[in-house]
Coordinates of C-alpha atoms in Angstrom, one line a residue:
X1 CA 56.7 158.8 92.4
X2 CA 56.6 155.4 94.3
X3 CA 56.9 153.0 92.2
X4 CA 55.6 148.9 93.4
X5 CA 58.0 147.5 91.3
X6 CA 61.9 148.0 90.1
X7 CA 61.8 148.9 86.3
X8 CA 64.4 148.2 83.5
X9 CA 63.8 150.6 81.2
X10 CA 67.3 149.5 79.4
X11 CA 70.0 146.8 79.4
X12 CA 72.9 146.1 77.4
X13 CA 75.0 143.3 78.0
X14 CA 77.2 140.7 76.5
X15 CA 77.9 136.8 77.5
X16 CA 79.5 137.6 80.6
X17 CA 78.2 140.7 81.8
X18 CA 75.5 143.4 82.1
X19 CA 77.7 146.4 80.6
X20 CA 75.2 148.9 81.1
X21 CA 71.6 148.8 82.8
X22 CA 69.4 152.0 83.6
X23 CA 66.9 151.3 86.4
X24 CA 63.9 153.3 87.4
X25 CA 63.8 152.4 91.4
X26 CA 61.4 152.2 93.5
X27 CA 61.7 155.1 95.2
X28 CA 61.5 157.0 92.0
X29 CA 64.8 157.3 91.3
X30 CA 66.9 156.5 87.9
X31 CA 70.2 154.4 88.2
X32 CA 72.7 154.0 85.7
X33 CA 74.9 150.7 85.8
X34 CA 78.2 149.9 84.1
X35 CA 79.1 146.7 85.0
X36 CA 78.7 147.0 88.7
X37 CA 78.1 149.9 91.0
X38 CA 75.4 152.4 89.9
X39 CA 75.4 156.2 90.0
X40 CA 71.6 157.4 91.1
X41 CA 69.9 160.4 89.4
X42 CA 67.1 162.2 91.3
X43 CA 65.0 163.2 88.0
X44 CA 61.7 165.0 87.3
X45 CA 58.8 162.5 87.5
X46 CA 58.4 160.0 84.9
X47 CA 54.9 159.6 83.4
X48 CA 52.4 158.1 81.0
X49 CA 52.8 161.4 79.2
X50 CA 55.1 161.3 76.2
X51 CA 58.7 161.5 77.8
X52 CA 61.8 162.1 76.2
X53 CA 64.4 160.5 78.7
X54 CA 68.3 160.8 77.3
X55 CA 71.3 159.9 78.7
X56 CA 75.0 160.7 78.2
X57 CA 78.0 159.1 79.5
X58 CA 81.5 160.0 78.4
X59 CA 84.2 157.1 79.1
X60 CA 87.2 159.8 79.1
X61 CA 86.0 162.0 81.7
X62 CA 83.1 159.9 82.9
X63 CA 80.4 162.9 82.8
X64 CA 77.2 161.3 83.2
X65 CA 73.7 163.4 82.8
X66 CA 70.0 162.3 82.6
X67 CA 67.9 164.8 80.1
X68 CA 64.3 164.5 80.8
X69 CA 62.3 166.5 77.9
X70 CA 65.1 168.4 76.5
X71 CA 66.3 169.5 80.7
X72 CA 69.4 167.8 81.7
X73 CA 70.0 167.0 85.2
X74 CA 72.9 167.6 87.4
X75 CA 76.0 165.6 86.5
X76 CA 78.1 163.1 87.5
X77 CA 81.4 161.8 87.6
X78 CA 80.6 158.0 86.7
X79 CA 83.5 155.5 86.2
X80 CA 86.3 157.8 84.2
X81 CA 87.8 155.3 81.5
X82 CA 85.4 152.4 81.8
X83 CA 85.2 150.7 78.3
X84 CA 81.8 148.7 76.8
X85 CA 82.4 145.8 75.5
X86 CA 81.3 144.7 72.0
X87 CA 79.0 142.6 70.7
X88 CA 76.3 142.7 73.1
X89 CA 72.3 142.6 72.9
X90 CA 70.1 145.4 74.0
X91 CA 67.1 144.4 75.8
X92 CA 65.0 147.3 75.8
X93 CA 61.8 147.8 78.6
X94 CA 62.5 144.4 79.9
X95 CA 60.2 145.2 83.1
X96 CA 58.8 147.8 81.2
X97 CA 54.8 148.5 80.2
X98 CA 54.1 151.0 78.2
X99 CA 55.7 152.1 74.7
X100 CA 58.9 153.0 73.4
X101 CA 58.5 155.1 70.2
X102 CA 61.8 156.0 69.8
X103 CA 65.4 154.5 70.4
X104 CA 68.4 156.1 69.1
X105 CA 72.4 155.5 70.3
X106 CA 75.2 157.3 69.0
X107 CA 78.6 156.2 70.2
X108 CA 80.0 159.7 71.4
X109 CA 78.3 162.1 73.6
X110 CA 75.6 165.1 71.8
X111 CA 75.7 168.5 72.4
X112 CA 72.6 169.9 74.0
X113 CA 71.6 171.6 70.8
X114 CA 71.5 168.4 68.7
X115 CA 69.6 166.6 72.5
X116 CA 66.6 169.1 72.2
X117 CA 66.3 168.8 68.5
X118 CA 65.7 165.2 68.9
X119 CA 63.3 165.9 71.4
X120 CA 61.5 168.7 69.1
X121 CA 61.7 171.2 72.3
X122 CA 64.5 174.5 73.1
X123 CA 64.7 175.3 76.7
X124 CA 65.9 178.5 77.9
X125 CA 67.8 178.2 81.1
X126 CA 70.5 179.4 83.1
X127 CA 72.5 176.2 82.4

């Protein structure tokens, strides 16, 4: 889906920096910031539907994975050992319009049991 406009769906950041932004592009796709460089997710189309977007990012190992509706995407390797600094504000669908029923964070990385239950869906796939 083109999109006319950059969106931030979701920014976190602190005096001196933007520790984490997720972007939906332009040209449709979603990009994941950490202070910096982004890694870019090419994810199902985002509607006006009800969407369940999730993402996970784990600083040890830096696995990073987009789940759209309970279906995660392919991961990355995103910035292994990167830290988030404290005490930020979250600035949530800056660009955005629309609405945001739901926001939940936890500060370790769910399994994809506990990631569909949120959602209310259980995909079967070969993943």
């Amino acid at each position: 889906m083109e999109l006319s406009i950059q969106i931030i769906l979701f920014a976190y950041c602190t005096t001196d920096y933007d520790e984490l932004n997720v972007w939906h592009k332009k040209d449709g796709r979603i990009a994941f910031y950490l202070s910096g460089y982004s890694a870019f997710f090419h994810l199902p189309p985002i509607t006006t539907f009800k969407t369940s977007l999730c993402l996970t990012w784990e600083s040890r190992t830096g696995l990073a994975a987009f789940w759209v509706d309970g279906r995660r995407s392919t991961y990355q390797l995103y910035k292994p050992g990167h830290t988030i600094r404290p005490k930020g504000t979250v600035l949530l669908g800056q660009d955005f319009v629309g609405e945001v029923t739901d926001l939940n964070m936890w500060d370790y990385v769910l399994p994809r049991s506990q990631i569909q239950l949120n959602v209310n869906v259980i995909v079967v796939d070969d993943d």
